[in-house]
């Protein structure tokens, strides 16, 4: 699974998804670069880790491999930018942000990304018989034009388990996706803290 998990099967999911979804890094339909680009989360704004410290990588062009397990295909090509966050253990996170051409396009993209996340568990199970996947919806957040929060748990036939939290939020024509993941199940997910992180991510864009 992406985000530094040790489950080899879900790492393979990411590779397969990227093979189909390479168009995500293409510039088609992208808006012109703005003078003040959207801001990204800082490491200190992620859900606290009980025994490790978050570090933030640089803001990088392109769509992140860490989200390809759910968003690796069928997503419109834009000029995505992303930042990866790591701990010393098996927990990782990522944020990707894109400025579309208009508020209407931003609304459509946010809705599509949310739909892809909602259907992610079913798509994983159809494609990988050795993996059981379950998605959960953790509700919406009243921030700017809104945000949606989801959970995804996967378990392989040999017992490797991973838990992810994913959110999609929008401010006008700008859309951001935040992902968090580690080994474990739904009981290990810091849902409350992740909701706060999502709200901060959308609030902080501009």
mmCIF file of C-alpha atoms in Angstrom:
data_model
loop_
_atom_site.group_PDB
_atom_site.id
_atom_site.type_symbol
_atom_site.label_atom_id
_atom_site.label_comp_id
_atom_site.label_asym_id
_atom_site.label_seq_id
_atom_site.Cartn_x
_atom_site.Cartn_y
_atom_site.Cartn_z
ATOM 1 C CA UNK A 1 0.000 0.000 0.000
ATOM 2 C CA UNK A 2 1.264 3.510 -0.630
ATOM 3 C CA UNK A 3 2.422 5.809 2.178
ATOM 4 C CA UNK A 4 5.226 3.514 3.375
ATOM 5 C CA UNK A 5 3.112 0.546 4.322
ATOM 6 C CA UNK A 6 4.686 -2.879 4.030
ATOM 7 C CA UNK A 7 1.803 -4.663 2.259
ATOM 8 C CA UNK A 8 3.292 -5.805 -1.032
ATOM 9 C CA UNK A 9 -0.029 -6.514 -2.725
ATOM 10 C CA UNK A 10 -1.278 -2.984 -2.307
ATOM 11 C CA UNK A 11 2.017 -1.600 -3.511
ATOM 12 C CA UNK A 12 1.269 -3.564 -6.663
ATOM 13 C CA UNK A 13 -2.132 -1.886 -6.832
ATOM 14 C CA UNK A 14 -0.422 1.469 -7.011
ATOM 15 C CA UNK A 15 1.919 0.382 -9.787
ATOM 16 C CA UNK A 16 -0.991 -1.008 -11.784
ATOM 17 C CA UNK A 17 -3.061 2.113 -11.278
ATOM 18 C CA UNK A 18 -0.216 4.351 -12.371
ATOM 19 C CA UNK A 19 0.253 2.311 -15.522
ATOM 20 C CA UNK A 20 -3.304 3.211 -16.503
ATOM 21 C CA UNK A 21 -3.379 6.725 -15.074
ATOM 22 C CA UNK A 22 -0.205 8.354 -16.365
ATOM 23 C CA UNK A 23 -2.316 11.057 -18.036
ATOM 24 C CA UNK A 24 -2.875 12.589 -14.607
ATOM 25 C CA UNK A 25 0.397 14.484 -14.883
ATOM 26 C CA UNK A 26 -0.396 15.866 -18.312
ATOM 27 C CA UNK A 27 -1.179 19.594 -18.557
ATOM 28 C CA UNK A 28 -4.401 19.270 -20.593
ATOM 29 C CA UNK A 29 -7.096 21.584 -19.316
ATOM 30 C CA UNK A 30 -4.828 23.237 -16.786
ATOM 31 C CA UNK A 31 -5.364 26.794 -15.705
ATOM 32 C CA UNK A 32 -2.603 29.370 -16.174
ATOM 33 C CA UNK A 33 -0.252 29.604 -13.218
ATOM 34 C CA UNK A 34 -1.404 32.184 -10.709
ATOM 35 C CA UNK A 35 0.786 34.751 -8.987
ATOM 36 C CA UNK A 36 -0.155 33.323 -5.563
ATOM 37 C CA UNK A 37 -0.354 29.515 -5.811
ATOM 38 C CA UNK A 38 -2.339 27.538 -3.224
ATOM 39 C CA UNK A 39 -0.551 26.851 0.039
ATOM 40 C CA UNK A 40 0.108 23.373 1.388
ATOM 41 C CA UNK A 41 -0.107 21.832 4.833
ATOM 42 C CA UNK A 42 2.893 21.945 7.136
ATOM 43 C CA UNK A 43 4.100 18.822 8.958
ATOM 44 C CA UNK A 44 2.826 20.196 12.270
ATOM 45 C CA UNK A 45 -0.734 20.336 10.865
ATOM 46 C CA UNK A 46 -1.055 16.577 10.347
ATOM 47 C CA UNK A 47 -2.671 14.220 12.889
ATOM 48 C CA UNK A 48 -0.129 13.835 15.725
ATOM 49 C CA UNK A 49 1.833 10.597 15.711
ATOM 50 C CA UNK A 50 2.179 9.003 19.167
ATOM 51 C CA UNK A 51 5.830 8.002 18.831
ATOM 52 C CA UNK A 52 7.342 9.777 15.834
ATOM 53 C CA UNK A 53 7.665 13.218 14.226
ATOM 54 C CA UNK A 54 6.290 14.220 10.851
ATOM 55 C CA UNK A 55 8.620 15.614 8.205
ATOM 56 C CA UNK A 56 7.409 17.374 5.054
ATOM 57 C CA UNK A 57 8.917 16.947 1.625
ATOM 58 C CA UNK A 58 9.063 19.717 -0.981
ATOM 59 C CA UNK A 59 6.073 20.749 -3.054
ATOM 60 C CA UNK A 60 6.494 18.840 -6.316
ATOM 61 C CA UNK A 61 4.798 18.920 -9.705
ATOM 62 C CA UNK A 62 2.698 15.940 -10.771
ATOM 63 C CA UNK A 63 0.155 13.554 -9.291
ATOM 64 C CA UNK A 64 1.418 11.596 -6.251
ATOM 65 C CA UNK A 65 1.942 7.834 -6.434
ATOM 66 C CA UNK A 66 0.615 7.666 -2.860
ATOM 67 C CA UNK A 67 -2.944 8.297 -4.096
ATOM 68 C CA UNK A 68 -2.839 6.096 -7.183
ATOM 69 C CA UNK A 69 -4.504 3.131 -5.454
ATOM 70 C CA UNK A 70 -7.824 5.030 -5.526
ATOM 71 C CA UNK A 71 -7.264 7.805 -8.067
ATOM 72 C CA UNK A 72 -4.966 6.258 -10.642
ATOM 73 C CA UNK A 73 -7.385 6.158 -13.550
ATOM 74 C CA UNK A 74 -10.384 7.990 -14.902
ATOM 75 C CA UNK A 75 -9.407 11.344 -13.398
ATOM 76 C CA UNK A 76 -9.075 14.399 -15.687
ATOM 77 C CA UNK A 77 -5.569 15.601 -16.456
ATOM 78 C CA UNK A 78 -4.551 18.873 -14.811
ATOM 79 C CA UNK A 79 -1.339 20.423 -13.506
ATOM 80 C CA UNK A 80 -1.323 18.700 -10.126
ATOM 81 C CA UNK A 81 1.162 19.591 -7.396
ATOM 82 C CA UNK A 82 1.772 17.566 -4.251
ATOM 83 C CA UNK A 83 3.674 17.259 -0.985
ATOM 84 C CA UNK A 84 4.557 13.976 0.746
ATOM 85 C CA UNK A 85 4.869 13.689 4.537
ATOM 86 C CA UNK A 86 6.702 10.919 6.391
ATOM 87 C CA UNK A 87 7.374 9.591 9.860
ATOM 88 C CA UNK A 88 10.171 7.307 11.038
ATOM 89 C CA UNK A 89 7.694 4.431 11.246
ATOM 90 C CA UNK A 90 5.021 3.079 8.893
ATOM 91 C CA UNK A 91 2.759 6.149 8.831
ATOM 92 C CA UNK A 92 2.719 8.531 5.869
ATOM 93 C CA UNK A 93 0.569 11.240 4.344
ATOM 94 C CA UNK A 94 0.216 13.242 1.154
ATOM 95 C CA UNK A 95 -1.588 16.321 -0.135
ATOM 96 C CA UNK A 96 -2.257 17.105 -3.771
ATOM 97 C CA UNK A 97 -3.748 20.350 -5.059
ATOM 98 C CA UNK A 98 -4.910 21.556 -8.467
ATOM 99 C CA UNK A 99 -6.204 24.876 -9.774
ATOM 100 C CA UNK A 100 -8.835 24.296 -12.448
ATOM 101 C CA UNK A 101 -10.084 26.851 -14.979
ATOM 102 C CA UNK A 102 -13.232 27.925 -13.120
ATOM 103 C CA UNK A 103 -15.346 27.317 -10.020
ATOM 104 C CA UNK A 104 -17.647 25.103 -12.104
ATOM 105 C CA UNK A 105 -14.719 22.940 -13.223
ATOM 106 C CA UNK A 106 -13.449 22.818 -9.651
ATOM 107 C CA UNK A 107 -16.861 21.650 -8.434
ATOM 108 C CA UNK A 108 -17.005 18.956 -11.108
ATOM 109 C CA UNK A 109 -13.490 17.718 -10.347
ATOM 110 C CA UNK A 110 -14.109 17.597 -6.589
ATOM 111 C CA UNK A 111 -17.304 15.612 -7.158
ATOM 112 C CA UNK A 112 -15.502 13.162 -9.452
ATOM 113 C CA UNK A 113 -12.610 12.637 -7.036
ATOM 114 C CA UNK A 114 -15.062 12.037 -4.201
ATOM 115 C CA UNK A 115 -16.953 9.505 -6.337
ATOM 116 C CA UNK A 116 -13.710 7.684 -7.163
ATOM 117 C CA UNK A 117 -12.801 7.443 -3.477
ATOM 118 C CA UNK A 118 -16.290 6.177 -2.587
ATOM 119 C CA UNK A 119 -15.992 3.375 -5.157
ATOM 120 C CA UNK A 120 -12.344 2.553 -4.412
ATOM 121 C CA UNK A 121 -12.977 -0.456 -2.152
ATOM 122 C CA UNK A 122 -15.255 -2.141 -4.691
ATOM 123 C CA UNK A 123 -12.773 -1.560 -7.512
ATOM 124 C CA UNK A 124 -9.909 -3.022 -5.473
ATOM 125 C CA UNK A 125 -11.889 -6.171 -4.673
ATOM 126 C CA UNK A 126 -12.928 -6.640 -8.311
ATOM 127 C CA UNK A 127 -9.345 -6.302 -9.521
ATOM 128 C CA UNK A 128 -7.551 -8.179 -6.738
ATOM 129 C CA UNK A 129 -9.343 -11.321 -5.432
ATOM 130 C CA UNK A 130 -6.748 -11.759 -2.663
ATOM 131 C CA UNK A 131 -7.603 -8.373 -1.124
ATOM 132 C CA UNK A 132 -10.663 -7.521 0.944
ATOM 133 C CA UNK A 133 -11.450 -3.788 1.052
ATOM 134 C CA UNK A 134 -13.980 -1.732 2.971
ATOM 135 C CA UNK A 135 -14.739 1.962 2.648
ATOM 136 C CA UNK A 136 -16.399 4.214 5.212
ATOM 137 C CA UNK A 137 -17.766 7.725 4.933
ATOM 138 C CA UNK A 138 -16.928 10.093 7.793
ATOM 139 C CA UNK A 139 -19.064 13.006 6.696
ATOM 140 C CA UNK A 140 -18.676 16.482 5.257
ATOM 141 C CA UNK A 141 -16.947 19.556 6.648
ATOM 142 C CA UNK A 142 -18.314 23.127 6.412
ATOM 143 C CA UNK A 143 -15.149 24.762 5.114
ATOM 144 C CA UNK A 144 -15.117 27.046 2.035
ATOM 145 C CA UNK A 145 -17.079 25.102 -0.636
ATOM 146 C CA UNK A 146 -16.985 21.958 1.496
ATOM 147 C CA UNK A 147 -14.916 18.832 2.074
ATOM 148 C CA UNK A 148 -15.716 15.106 2.278
ATOM 149 C CA UNK A 149 -13.856 12.618 4.505
ATOM 150 C CA UNK A 150 -13.516 8.861 3.899
ATOM 151 C CA UNK A 151 -11.766 5.808 5.291
ATOM 152 C CA UNK A 152 -10.419 2.753 3.429
ATOM 153 C CA UNK A 153 -9.312 -0.525 5.020
ATOM 154 C CA UNK A 154 -7.654 -3.349 3.085
ATOM 155 C CA UNK A 155 -6.617 -6.844 4.153
ATOM 156 C CA UNK A 156 -4.767 -9.414 2.082
ATOM 157 C CA UNK A 157 -5.431 -13.158 2.153
ATOM 158 C CA UNK A 158 -2.193 -13.598 4.148
ATOM 159 C CA UNK A 159 -3.248 -11.072 6.799
ATOM 160 C CA UNK A 160 -1.518 -7.794 5.916
ATOM 161 C CA UNK A 161 -3.826 -4.902 6.841
ATOM 162 C CA UNK A 162 -3.705 -1.198 6.019
ATOM 163 C CA UNK A 163 -5.885 1.752 6.937
ATOM 164 C CA UNK A 164 -6.169 5.003 4.985
ATOM 165 C CA UNK A 165 -8.054 8.237 5.464
ATOM 166 C CA UNK A 166 -8.818 10.336 2.387
ATOM 167 C CA UNK A 167 -10.524 13.682 1.934
ATOM 168 C CA UNK A 168 -11.490 15.978 -0.933
ATOM 169 C CA UNK A 169 -12.079 19.700 -0.422
ATOM 170 C CA UNK A 170 -12.629 22.760 -2.603
ATOM 171 C CA UNK A 171 -12.118 26.505 -2.450
ATOM 172 C CA UNK A 172 -13.594 28.030 -5.610
ATOM 173 C CA UNK A 173 -11.737 26.604 -8.601
ATOM 174 C CA UNK A 174 -9.053 24.953 -6.444
ATOM 175 C CA UNK A 175 -9.366 21.347 -5.286
ATOM 176 C CA UNK A 176 -7.213 19.535 -2.745
ATOM 177 C CA UNK A 177 -6.994 15.876 -1.704
ATOM 178 C CA UNK A 178 -5.380 14.777 1.561
ATOM 179 C CA UNK A 179 -4.406 11.187 2.294
ATOM 180 C CA UNK A 180 -3.097 9.514 5.466
ATOM 181 C CA UNK A 181 -2.170 5.851 5.889
ATOM 182 C CA UNK A 182 -0.489 3.221 8.051
ATOM 183 C CA UNK A 183 -0.656 -0.449 8.988
ATOM 184 C CA UNK A 184 -3.817 -1.256 10.945
ATOM 185 C CA UNK A 185 -7.596 -1.106 10.753
ATOM 186 C CA UNK A 186 -10.401 1.379 11.367
ATOM 187 C CA UNK A 187 -9.773 1.392 15.130
ATOM 188 C CA UNK A 188 -6.299 2.813 14.449
ATOM 189 C CA UNK A 189 -7.513 5.737 12.335
ATOM 190 C CA UNK A 190 -7.339 9.230 13.934
ATOM 191 C CA UNK A 191 -10.559 10.365 12.297
ATOM 192 C CA UNK A 192 -11.129 13.430 14.485
ATOM 193 C CA UNK A 193 -7.593 14.721 13.994
ATOM 194 C CA UNK A 194 -7.742 14.009 10.263
ATOM 195 C CA UNK A 195 -10.960 16.008 9.938
ATOM 196 C CA UNK A 196 -9.133 18.940 11.566
ATOM 197 C CA UNK A 197 -6.236 18.469 9.137
ATOM 198 C CA UNK A 198 -8.636 18.457 6.191
ATOM 199 C CA UNK A 199 -10.331 21.643 7.371
ATOM 200 C CA UNK A 200 -6.922 23.286 7.757
ATOM 201 C CA UNK A 201 -5.846 22.124 4.290
ATOM 202 C CA UNK A 202 -8.867 23.737 2.614
ATOM 203 C CA UNK A 203 -8.799 26.861 4.797
ATOM 204 C CA UNK A 204 -5.100 27.345 4.108
ATOM 205 C CA UNK A 205 -5.260 27.197 0.306
ATOM 206 C CA UNK A 206 -5.676 31.000 0.073
#
